[in-house]
Amino acid sequence: MMVIRLYEGNSQLNDDTVMDVVIDIQNIRKSYLLGDMEVPILHGINLLVKKGEFVAIMGPSGSGKSTLMNMIGCLDRPTDGNVMLMGKDTRSISDNDLAELRGFEIGFVFQNFNLIPRLSAYENVLLPTYSNSKVNLDNEERARDLLETVGLGDRLDHKPTELSGGQRQRVAIARSLINDPSLILADEPTGNLDTKTSTEVMDIFSSLHKGGCTIVMITHDPEMEKYADRVVHIRDGYIENN
Amino acid sequence: MIDIRQAFSLALGSIGSAKMRSALTMLGIIIGVAAVVANVSIGVSFNQFFTDELDTLGSNFIIIYSQDVNIFYDSELELIRNTPGVEGASAFNQQMAEVSYLSGTKQIDVQGVSSDAQQISNLEVEVGNFFTDKDKYTAVLGQEVADGKFDQEVAVKNYLDITFRRQDGTTVTQKFRVKGILTGEDNAFVSGGPDRDATIYIPVATINELLNVTDYGGFSANTEDSESVQAVSDEIDKRLARQLGVSARDLDNADAKPYRIFNQAEIIERLDQLADSLTILITIIATVALLVGSIGIMNIMLVTVAERTREIGLLKSLGYTRKDILILFMLESVILGIIGGILGALIGLVGSFIVETYIDIPRVFPLSLIFLGIAISFVVGLVAGIYPASRAAKLDPVEALRHG
Ligand SMILES: Nc1ncnc2c1ncn2[C@@H]1O[C@H](COP(=O)(O)OP(=O)(O)OP(=O)(O)O)[C@@H](O)[C@H]1O
Ligand SMILES: [Mg+2]
């Protein structure tokens, strides 16, 4: 029997909070094929993140945090289950439209920064707009403003190699914000940084959070828990508490 | 959809970040395009050169000659003159004779021709006039005879003594009055025939009288228009053969005839055949070079894609679609090709100019060759880019990001 509903929402939700849900993960499983063997990594995960929340995901190495993050960011599709983003069922969205969704609605921040070495800080920040550009935003002005905000107003023309690790990560954060996304996904953003620069970077996330940004961040460092509204613990592909 | 201007600058930036490698990659296509452009340009120039040369030899001419004596007489000249389509005809006889001017004596090629030869062979007179059929002991000198052979320059109205050898071994000397001097020519090495600059022309009746003969070495004739040259030439051939008693079944066998006949159209046709086989050769060389060039580009693009796997993963995470990635890498490949093509076309241009200057032929360079070079390299870049770019586009973003 097929029941068609406008919003196939999480049972925990009241209808009036639907619009405030950014991530609604429903019982997703992910397994990889190793030869003929199917190796399950995520075993039925449910997760709900509301607008403006700052959620930290913690867990031992290999527990499936990055795998989960890739599902949320639509870089990969779950073997089973459903990922709803901003109320959209991603199962029914084509790869092309998923790319567009990533471009407009999701900002990624990686552990290893992933800046393009040939491009200046300013060009790296503008990079997402070459493919997906919001008509109501002045990209170039916004790129300068964002770099200013993360404290790199005087480093616009520097290449990544001419910047410190902390500065590189701040460029990456500016890049993730260029299209004014609904969601920031950060996978161990301070993993390659020392304590002092980690704090600087976390302060930026903190102020973004205060400004209303929705953030999901993977971290190994219990120190970082204090910045988050909520911590989700993952172990062996299961969520321990929610 | 990626902004094409930004894609262009991204692709250029990537090429620019590895200049040496990009340059080496382009080598194949540079050489290929340069070879095509230079060869075509030199071919066109040669064509121009031959055409110019043929024009100086005469227009719409037909030459008939024999290695044997006592074949051609006035009756054959009349036969040629009366063949429909013939505009003018001249008999000729030739001897290397001893020519004396003042105290100097030289061996010079003396050609006996009729006055028709002037327009048949395009003999341009610079000073004085060509002789008429009424003139008898009158000579027209090639430029070099007039101002290079003797210690003093020979001028119009001067007299030369020419000594001929007869068949019976006796010699005869006759004084000739110089009536005209021909315009000098560029070095005419294709003509293969007599060097006009070093020739003295006298009336053919005079040379026959002095040599005490009545036969001719051959004839030259021309037609009014270039289209009819071949047909008229064939008709003359047929009539001559019949007159000289060549059997009917040998009419198509040149070896059975006591003479040779050729015309301007045949020479042009033979040159065209030469040009055609040259074109085939060039095409083979170019194909090989361009194949090597495209393999070079494809190879470097595959290396680039492998090196930038993580970058491709990043672009996908930033919202770039497969098509965006495809465009980005295709652009890079095409730009590599086109830069190589432009460089190749320029090198081909310079190279062909140097060669053309060196062997002294007209420097003709059709500008369309540059576009041809660029078009070829565009196609090469496009074809070479398809596989690497589609590989890049198909990369799984998660795998790509995990890479390296
Ligand atoms: N493409 C793949 N094929 C097979 N197994 C994979 C693949 N990708 C990830 N895995 C496995 O899935 C498990 C979870 O990996 P994941 O990267 O999500 O861990 P993580 O929690 O992010 O660890 P870390 O803290 O070290 O980053 C690991 O055991 C890993 O080996
Ligand atoms: Mg991880």
XYZ file of C-alpha atoms and ligand atoms in Angstrom:
678
model
C 0.000 0.000 0.000
C 1.350 3.392 -0.979
C 0.676 6.411 1.147
C 1.693 9.662 -0.409
C 2.413 12.431 2.002
C 3.820 15.844 1.381
C 6.361 15.329 4.075
C 7.376 11.873 5.163
C 8.626 13.194 8.461
C 10.213 11.751 11.535
C 7.645 10.424 13.948
C 9.101 12.468 16.808
C 8.093 15.702 15.061
C 5.104 17.936 15.321
C 4.020 19.438 12.033
C 4.790 22.992 13.113
C 8.468 22.230 13.618
C 8.867 20.644 10.181
C 10.236 23.774 8.604
C 12.923 24.018 11.246
C 14.411 20.612 10.504
C 17.610 20.738 8.493
C 18.698 17.103 8.690
C 16.355 14.209 9.189
C 18.102 10.871 8.849
C 15.827 7.873 8.927
C 17.273 4.513 9.700
C 20.126 4.603 7.249
C 22.421 1.686 6.636
C 25.616 1.715 4.673
C 27.703 -1.268 3.730
C 30.670 -1.668 1.443
C 31.363 -4.585 -0.787
C 34.744 -6.125 -0.147
C 35.020 -8.757 -2.813
C 31.863 -10.825 -2.407
C 31.485 -9.835 1.214
C 29.147 -7.089 2.251
C 30.702 -5.208 5.165
C 28.142 -3.153 7.096
C 29.513 0.142 8.403
C 26.402 1.989 9.529
C 23.635 -0.058 11.108
C 20.412 1.898 10.981
C 21.151 5.402 12.140
C 18.543 8.013 13.028
C 19.510 11.615 13.503
C 17.598 14.865 13.615
C 19.264 18.263 13.428
C 17.219 21.420 13.716
C 17.904 24.778 12.264
C 20.553 26.684 14.220
C 21.823 23.624 16.068
C 25.512 22.895 16.564
C 25.930 19.129 16.753
C 29.232 17.430 17.484
C 29.735 13.836 16.365
C 32.304 11.862 18.321
C 33.496 8.318 18.214
C 36.547 6.153 17.835
C 38.443 5.939 14.592
C 36.709 3.722 12.071
C 33.343 3.945 13.757
C 31.718 5.417 10.636
C 31.658 9.156 11.382
C 32.979 10.254 7.999
C 30.764 7.729 6.281
C 27.757 9.274 8.015
C 28.949 12.750 7.119
C 29.210 11.793 3.436
C 25.589 10.628 3.532
C 24.446 13.872 5.123
C 26.406 15.866 2.536
C 24.954 13.827 -0.349
C 28.417 12.817 -1.512
C 27.250 9.235 -1.199
C 23.931 7.488 -0.994
C 22.965 5.101 1.808
C 22.494 1.414 1.056
C 19.152 1.657 2.791
C 17.125 4.290 4.600
C 16.500 7.904 3.808
C 18.296 11.220 4.149
C 15.982 14.229 4.226
C 17.600 17.623 3.847
C 15.636 20.802 4.311
C 12.521 18.714 3.915
C 13.637 17.201 0.605
C 13.802 13.474 0.068
C 17.248 12.970 -1.420
C 16.402 9.504 -2.712
C 14.320 11.036 -5.489
C 16.903 13.660 -6.461
C 19.168 13.092 -9.463
C 22.949 13.236 -9.132
C 22.974 16.539 -10.973
C 20.419 18.085 -8.654
C 22.261 16.682 -5.648
C 25.387 18.497 -6.854
C 23.385 21.686 -7.030
C 21.962 21.042 -3.559
C 25.523 20.660 -2.228
C 26.577 23.817 -4.007
C 23.797 25.969 -2.601
C 22.844 24.435 0.723
C 25.897 22.693 2.163
C 29.308 24.044 3.090
C 32.056 21.485 3.633
C 35.082 21.989 5.849
C 37.729 19.267 5.740
C 40.487 18.197 8.067
C 43.107 18.785 5.371
C 41.584 22.084 4.176
C 41.435 20.983 0.503
C 42.391 24.334 -0.950
C 43.552 24.509 -4.562
C 47.235 25.420 -4.424
C 47.245 27.348 -7.714
C 44.535 29.731 -6.563
C 44.763 32.638 -4.143
C 42.784 32.686 -0.888
C 40.238 34.946 -2.564
C 39.879 32.681 -5.620
C 39.576 29.609 -3.409
C 36.690 31.258 -1.593
C 35.020 32.128 -4.920
C 35.502 28.638 -6.369
C 32.030 27.260 -5.477
C 30.328 30.198 -7.212
C 31.850 29.340 -10.597
C 29.398 26.463 -10.754
C 26.581 27.500 -8.409
C 25.995 31.160 -7.891
C 23.085 32.749 -6.078
C 21.765 35.637 -8.108
C 21.027 37.795 -5.085
C 24.582 37.685 -3.771
C 27.518 39.776 -4.939
C 30.040 36.965 -4.863
C 33.194 39.033 -5.064
C 32.181 41.424 -2.362
C 30.964 38.568 -0.211
C 34.255 36.689 -0.663
C 36.187 39.722 0.525
C 33.803 40.232 3.456
C 34.040 36.592 4.495
C 37.831 36.640 4.412
C 37.680 39.834 6.438
C 35.374 38.124 8.934
C 37.750 35.194 9.438
C 40.593 37.655 9.946
C 42.275 37.327 6.561
C 41.309 40.652 5.031
C 44.966 41.337 4.298
C 45.707 37.894 2.824
C 43.379 37.867 -0.197
C 46.098 37.275 -2.765
C 48.092 34.755 -0.767
C 48.405 31.252 -2.119
C 47.624 28.431 0.348
C 51.335 27.623 0.629
C 51.894 31.170 1.857
C 49.447 30.677 4.721
C 49.669 28.863 8.066
C 47.495 25.838 8.811
C 45.039 27.880 10.849
C 44.836 30.507 8.148
C 44.205 27.836 5.517
C 41.352 26.415 7.544
C 39.896 29.878 7.908
C 40.000 30.283 4.112
C 38.199 26.938 3.851
C 35.545 28.131 6.312
C 35.062 31.299 4.271
C 34.699 29.126 1.156
C 32.048 26.971 2.864
C 30.023 30.106 3.593
C 30.208 31.767 0.165
C 26.801 30.570 -1.027
C 25.138 31.230 2.337
C 24.356 27.519 2.903
C 21.738 26.075 5.232
C 24.238 23.689 6.746
C 27.958 23.514 7.543
C 29.515 20.060 7.626
C 32.955 19.930 9.180
C 34.959 16.707 9.380
C 37.603 17.116 12.072
C 38.313 20.738 11.111
C 40.877 21.091 13.877
C 42.461 17.676 13.384
C 45.569 19.127 11.761
C 45.875 22.184 13.981
C 47.592 22.886 17.291
C 45.629 23.862 20.388
C 45.944 27.591 19.911
C 44.872 27.699 16.276
C 42.190 25.092 17.027
C 40.712 27.505 19.508
C 40.806 30.304 16.956
C 39.016 28.143 14.394
C 36.466 26.956 16.963
C 35.804 30.544 17.926
C 34.837 31.193 14.318
C 32.451 28.208 14.320
C 31.093 29.426 17.625
C 30.309 32.863 16.314
C 28.779 31.354 13.165
C 26.584 29.284 15.453
C 25.581 32.354 17.386
C 24.719 33.990 14.065
C 22.218 31.201 13.414
C 24.248 28.735 11.357
C 23.449 25.034 11.518
C 26.666 23.098 12.065
C 27.494 19.416 12.215
C 31.069 18.761 13.226
C 33.035 15.580 13.659
C 35.730 15.740 16.259
C 38.031 13.529 18.256
C 38.807 16.159 20.811
C 36.615 16.161 23.967
C 37.713 19.781 24.426
C 35.540 20.721 21.460
C 32.390 19.348 23.037
C 31.862 22.538 24.918
C 31.174 24.486 21.729
C 28.342 22.180 20.684
C 24.710 22.207 21.771
C 24.653 18.455 21.608
C 27.120 15.594 21.227
C 26.281 12.435 19.297
C 28.450 9.419 20.047
C 28.983 6.778 17.392
C 30.484 3.381 18.012
C 30.776 0.594 15.413
C 28.123 2.136 13.245
C 25.580 2.639 16.014
C 24.574 5.845 17.720
C 25.062 5.479 21.462
C 22.813 8.259 22.675
C 20.696 10.756 20.792
C 26.397 24.741 -14.993
C 29.891 26.078 -14.760
C 30.555 29.658 -15.834
C 32.520 29.197 -19.044
C 34.803 32.195 -18.508
C 35.734 30.972 -15.048
C 36.225 27.449 -16.397
C 38.532 28.929 -19.003
C 40.658 30.746 -16.457
C 40.745 27.671 -14.186
C 41.953 25.553 -17.116
C 44.524 28.140 -18.156
C 45.736 28.401 -14.571
C 46.215 24.677 -14.412
C 48.185 24.634 -17.683
C 50.229 27.610 -16.502
C 51.087 25.964 -13.199
C 53.126 23.329 -15.048
C 54.609 25.295 -17.919
C 57.487 23.007 -18.735
C 55.324 19.930 -18.747
C 52.656 21.647 -20.831
C 55.286 22.782 -23.333
C 56.727 19.295 -23.665
C 53.230 17.900 -24.049
C 52.551 20.314 -26.872
C 55.726 19.361 -28.719
C 54.029 16.620 -30.709
C 51.186 18.793 -31.867
C 53.521 21.730 -32.512
C 55.656 19.592 -34.794
C 52.610 18.061 -36.475
C 50.922 21.367 -37.207
C 54.198 23.023 -38.205
C 54.846 20.188 -40.656
C 51.403 20.494 -42.207
C 51.498 24.280 -42.421
C 55.054 24.471 -43.781
C 54.479 21.744 -46.333
C 51.251 23.174 -47.635
C 52.765 26.648 -47.767
C 55.846 25.438 -49.628
C 53.631 23.404 -51.947
C 51.522 26.457 -52.761
C 54.670 28.501 -53.320
C 56.117 25.890 -55.656
C 52.875 25.858 -57.550
C 53.035 29.623 -57.917
C 56.647 29.338 -58.992
C 55.933 26.758 -61.681
C 52.966 28.703 -62.947
C 55.076 31.853 -63.208
C 57.835 29.936 -64.936
C 55.452 28.351 -67.417
C 54.018 31.746 -68.200
C 57.445 33.087 -69.077
C 58.002 30.114 -71.370
C 54.999 31.129 -73.408
C 51.283 30.829 -73.329
C 49.346 27.826 -74.614
C 52.398 26.471 -76.389
C 52.971 23.155 -78.141
C 56.518 21.941 -78.890
C 57.400 19.314 -81.486
C 60.991 18.216 -81.909
C 63.032 15.368 -83.324
C 66.433 13.957 -82.523
C 66.775 12.776 -86.136
C 67.581 14.856 -89.206
C 65.534 15.039 -92.396
C 62.175 14.533 -90.665
C 60.678 18.010 -90.644
C 60.396 20.274 -93.653
C 58.269 23.237 -94.724
C 55.392 20.886 -95.528
C 55.188 19.851 -91.844
C 55.313 23.506 -90.787
C 52.415 24.175 -93.166
C 50.531 21.179 -91.786
C 50.855 22.569 -88.270
C 49.907 26.079 -89.361
C 46.796 24.718 -91.054
C 45.658 22.646 -88.107
C 42.460 24.250 -86.757
C 43.000 26.142 -83.502
C 46.663 26.962 -84.143
C 47.345 30.653 -83.749
C 51.001 30.792 -84.742
C 53.718 28.299 -85.636
C 57.463 28.511 -85.958
C 60.144 26.119 -87.146
C 63.455 26.035 -85.334
C 67.004 24.900 -85.908
C 69.864 25.331 -83.511
C 73.654 25.219 -83.402
C 76.388 26.069 -80.903
C 78.282 28.539 -83.071
C 81.391 30.662 -82.778
C 80.370 34.264 -82.248
C 82.859 37.130 -82.588
C 82.378 40.661 -81.405
C 85.257 43.119 -81.664
C 88.272 41.099 -80.524
C 86.336 38.468 -78.536
C 85.101 35.070 -79.688
C 82.648 32.860 -77.755
C 80.673 29.633 -78.225
C 77.036 30.642 -78.075
C 73.772 28.816 -78.684
C 72.259 30.222 -81.884
C 68.568 29.512 -82.449
C 66.918 29.927 -85.794
C 63.214 30.706 -85.383
C 60.479 32.458 -87.293
C 58.994 35.744 -86.173
C 55.968 33.874 -84.739
C 58.289 32.501 -82.060
C 58.254 35.848 -80.326
C 54.674 35.517 -79.179
C 54.683 31.709 -78.934
C 57.635 31.707 -76.552
C 56.910 35.048 -74.911
C 60.226 36.565 -75.992
C 60.102 40.044 -74.541
C 62.260 42.637 -76.256
C 63.757 45.267 -73.982
C 65.669 47.352 -76.540
C 65.002 47.485 -80.281
C 62.653 45.030 -82.021
C 62.258 41.364 -82.825
C 63.044 40.444 -86.427
C 60.318 40.050 -89.023
C 60.126 37.358 -91.675
C 61.626 39.839 -94.154
C 64.801 40.285 -92.096
C 67.739 38.149 -93.136
C 71.077 38.717 -91.393
C 69.526 40.069 -88.283
C 69.951 38.851 -84.699
C 68.140 39.298 -81.395
C 70.323 38.706 -78.318
C 69.547 37.310 -74.902
C 70.341 39.709 -72.086
C 73.436 37.854 -70.976
C 74.851 37.666 -74.524
C 74.506 41.419 -74.808
C 76.058 42.457 -71.534
C 77.956 39.498 -70.114
C 79.682 37.416 -72.750
C 81.993 39.909 -74.332
C 84.411 42.412 -72.863
C 82.325 45.205 -74.249
C 78.554 45.412 -74.124
C 76.809 44.645 -77.397
C 74.214 47.234 -78.348
C 71.447 47.388 -80.924
C 72.799 48.162 -84.403
C 76.203 46.632 -83.597
C 77.450 43.771 -85.775
C 78.413 40.221 -84.777
C 80.258 37.613 -86.822
C 78.803 34.122 -86.485
C 80.646 31.077 -87.765
C 78.599 27.915 -88.401
C 79.821 24.389 -89.093
C 78.154 22.615 -91.976
C 77.530 18.895 -92.159
C 80.271 18.453 -94.758
C 82.827 19.874 -92.281
C 83.275 23.279 -93.903
C 82.492 26.478 -92.012
C 80.660 29.579 -93.031
C 80.912 33.026 -91.422
C 78.260 35.701 -91.692
C 77.922 39.199 -90.303
C 74.659 39.845 -88.363
C 73.186 43.151 -87.344
C 71.762 43.269 -83.800
C 68.107 44.295 -84.026
C 66.918 43.749 -80.473
C 67.912 42.674 -76.977
C 65.614 40.542 -74.799
C 64.484 41.325 -71.308
C 66.548 39.382 -68.757
C 64.886 36.505 -66.891
C 65.044 35.128 -63.436
C 67.040 31.987 -63.207
C 64.814 29.611 -65.091
C 65.908 26.240 -63.812
C 62.602 24.468 -64.325
C 62.428 25.202 -68.009
C 65.177 22.664 -68.648
C 65.250 24.036 -72.157
C 67.674 26.557 -73.573
C 68.660 29.426 -71.356
C 67.198 32.346 -73.254
C 69.510 34.863 -71.671
C 72.479 33.074 -73.241
C 70.906 32.563 -76.678
C 71.111 34.440 -79.965
C 67.957 34.333 -82.120
C 68.193 34.634 -85.909
C 65.643 33.900 -88.666
C 65.296 30.161 -89.252
C 65.477 30.653 -93.040
C 68.864 32.309 -92.606
C 70.338 29.548 -90.453
C 69.098 26.886 -92.908
C 70.574 28.769 -95.843
C 73.931 29.138 -94.088
C 73.960 25.486 -92.991
C 72.840 24.486 -96.452
C 69.956 22.349 -95.169
C 66.199 22.396 -95.680
C 65.011 20.367 -92.671
C 64.197 21.617 -89.188
C 64.928 20.419 -85.675
C 61.362 21.025 -84.658
C 58.434 23.375 -84.355
C 56.733 25.450 -81.761
C 53.132 26.513 -82.021
C 50.456 28.021 -79.848
C 46.707 28.192 -79.582
C 44.429 31.099 -78.845
C 43.123 29.765 -75.584
C 44.410 27.435 -72.918
C 41.412 25.062 -73.001
C 42.130 23.921 -76.552
C 45.881 23.284 -76.114
C 45.544 19.587 -75.426
C 43.028 18.963 -78.226
C 44.993 20.937 -80.795
C 48.186 19.222 -79.704
C 46.538 15.820 -80.174
C 45.279 16.842 -83.589
C 48.745 18.008 -84.688
C 50.189 14.747 -83.400
C 47.677 12.718 -85.413
C 48.216 14.677 -88.631
C 52.002 14.650 -88.319
C 52.092 10.933 -87.652
C 49.948 10.235 -90.665
C 52.038 12.531 -92.853
C 55.252 10.881 -91.670
C 53.907 7.410 -92.407
C 53.371 6.130 -88.873
C 51.033 3.144 -89.108
C 47.490 3.642 -87.817
C 47.826 1.211 -84.912
C 50.903 3.061 -83.647
C 49.115 6.398 -83.452
C 48.913 6.107 -79.675
C 52.448 4.819 -79.280
C 54.840 7.730 -78.734
C 57.876 5.475 -79.186
C 56.854 4.574 -82.731
C 57.026 8.170 -83.874
C 60.240 9.862 -85.020
C 59.448 12.946 -82.960
C 58.263 14.080 -79.548
C 55.379 16.423 -78.893
C 54.411 18.091 -75.631
C 52.377 21.066 -74.549
C 51.780 23.402 -71.659
C 48.693 21.572 -70.458
C 50.655 18.341 -70.116
C 53.357 20.016 -68.094
C 50.778 21.529 -65.776
C 49.079 18.161 -65.454
C 52.356 16.480 -64.615
C 53.111 19.157 -62.022
C 49.676 18.596 -60.561
C 50.386 14.873 -60.305
C 53.625 15.681 -58.531
C 51.736 17.971 -56.178
C 49.172 15.230 -55.542
C 51.755 12.663 -54.529
C 53.400 15.306 -52.357
C 50.048 15.906 -50.699
C 49.674 12.219 -49.907
C 53.122 12.185 -48.348
C 52.344 15.273 -46.281
C 49.057 13.800 -45.160
C 50.791 10.657 -43.933
C 53.473 12.615 -42.089
C 50.889 14.935 -40.597
C 48.633 12.099 -39.509
C 51.485 10.368 -37.731
C 52.638 13.596 -36.091
C 49.136 14.510 -34.990
C 48.514 11.015 -33.697
C 51.665 11.296 -31.627
C 50.535 14.769 -30.562
C 47.136 13.603 -29.438
C 48.565 10.640 -27.579
C 50.873 13.122 -25.836
C 47.982 15.309 -24.784
C 45.866 12.355 -23.724
C 48.743 10.998 -21.678
C 49.375 14.253 -19.862
C 45.663 14.737 -19.272
C 45.463 11.285 -17.670
C 48.405 12.224 -15.453
C 46.700 15.498 -14.582
C 43.454 13.764 -13.694
C 45.319 11.269 -11.499
C 47.283 14.026 -9.787
C 44.226 16.117 -9.185
C 41.904 13.352 -8.054
C 41.463 14.982 -4.659
C 40.814 18.334 -6.275
C 38.101 16.724 -8.414
C 36.554 15.279 -5.243
C 36.639 18.729 -3.694
C 34.975 20.330 -6.730
C 32.227 17.731 -6.539
C 31.708 18.437 -2.843
C 31.479 22.132 -3.711
C 28.595 21.371 -6.072
C 30.315 20.882 -9.439
C 28.400 18.415 -11.603
C 29.931 15.705 -13.794
C 29.339 17.938 -16.751
C 31.189 20.807 -15.060
C 34.203 18.588 -14.445
C 34.014 17.259 -17.987
C 33.971 20.789 -19.399
C 36.865 21.822 -17.182
C 39.165 19.038 -18.342
C 38.026 19.128 -21.964
C 38.810 22.829 -21.980
C 42.242 22.154 -20.604
C 42.915 19.580 -23.297
C 41.565 21.778 -26.081
C 43.564 24.789 -24.856
C 46.714 22.668 -24.805
C 45.930 21.615 -28.363
C 45.155 25.100 -29.624
C 48.212 26.708 -28.051
C 50.259 23.948 -29.668
C 48.439 24.587 -32.937
C 49.111 28.326 -32.879
C 52.775 27.792 -32.053
C 52.990 25.095 -34.717
C 51.349 27.323 -37.323
C 53.754 30.166 -36.517
C 56.770 27.883 -36.661
C 55.462 26.419 -39.929
C 55.030 29.925 -41.312
C 58.528 31.027 -40.347
C 59.994 27.725 -41.522
C 58.305 27.881 -44.910
C 59.442 31.487 -45.375
C 63.026 30.499 -44.632
C 62.883 27.551 -47.049
C 61.161 29.594 -49.741
C 63.698 32.375 -49.416
C 66.558 29.901 -49.493
C 65.458 28.097 -52.656
C 64.228 31.368 -54.143
C 60.585 30.654 -54.894
C 57.665 33.028 -54.305
C 56.689 33.320 -50.645
C 53.002 32.559 -50.745
C 51.355 31.976 -47.385
C 47.579 31.581 -47.414
C 46.362 32.971 -44.076
C 43.749 30.245 -44.028
C 46.625 27.896 -43.163
C 46.778 29.423 -39.681
C 43.114 28.642 -39.227
C 43.666 25.174 -40.631
C 46.429 24.609 -38.081
C 44.254 25.823 -35.243
C 41.282 23.792 -36.436
C 43.386 20.633 -36.613
C 44.806 21.183 -33.152
C 41.354 21.958 -31.793
C 40.108 18.612 -33.025
C 43.208 16.864 -31.686
C 42.747 18.491 -28.265
C 39.075 17.605 -28.257
C 39.597 13.972 -29.186
C 42.564 13.565 -26.836
C 40.587 15.070 -23.949
C 37.456 12.930 -24.159
C 38.755 9.880 -22.342
C 40.689 11.618 -19.526
C 37.935 14.176 -18.953
C 35.184 11.599 -18.801
C 37.292 9.633 -16.354
C 37.575 12.719 -14.191
C 33.854 13.376 -14.425
C 32.993 9.820 -13.394
C 35.168 9.806 -10.267
C 33.304 8.979 -7.095
C 33.503 12.065 -4.870
C 34.070 10.151 -1.628
C 36.830 8.010 -3.116
C 38.370 11.046 -4.779
C 38.421 13.046 -1.554
C 40.025 10.157 0.303
C 42.721 9.937 -2.391
C 46.365 10.755 -1.622
N 35.132 2.668 0.214
C 35.215 1.846 1.285
N 35.294 0.522 1.085
C 35.361 -0.304 2.124
N 35.376 0.088 3.402
C 35.301 1.411 3.677
C 35.218 2.354 2.613
N 35.156 3.589 3.158
C 35.204 3.417 4.510
N 35.302 2.115 4.795
C 35.335 1.555 6.154
O 34.288 2.082 6.886
C 34.660 2.251 8.238
C 34.300 3.646 8.695
O 35.110 4.591 8.024
P 35.003 6.125 8.343
O 35.938 6.840 7.448
O 33.593 6.517 8.293
O 35.534 6.188 9.835
P 35.703 7.461 10.782
O 34.788 7.248 11.901
O 35.548 8.686 10.022
O 37.205 7.283 11.249
P 38.306 8.411 11.508
O 38.012 8.966 12.840
O 39.571 7.654 11.484
O 38.176 9.412 10.447
C 36.144 1.955 8.332
O 36.312 0.688 8.874
C 36.587 1.959 6.895
O 37.608 1.022 6.706
Mg 36.789 10.271 9.374
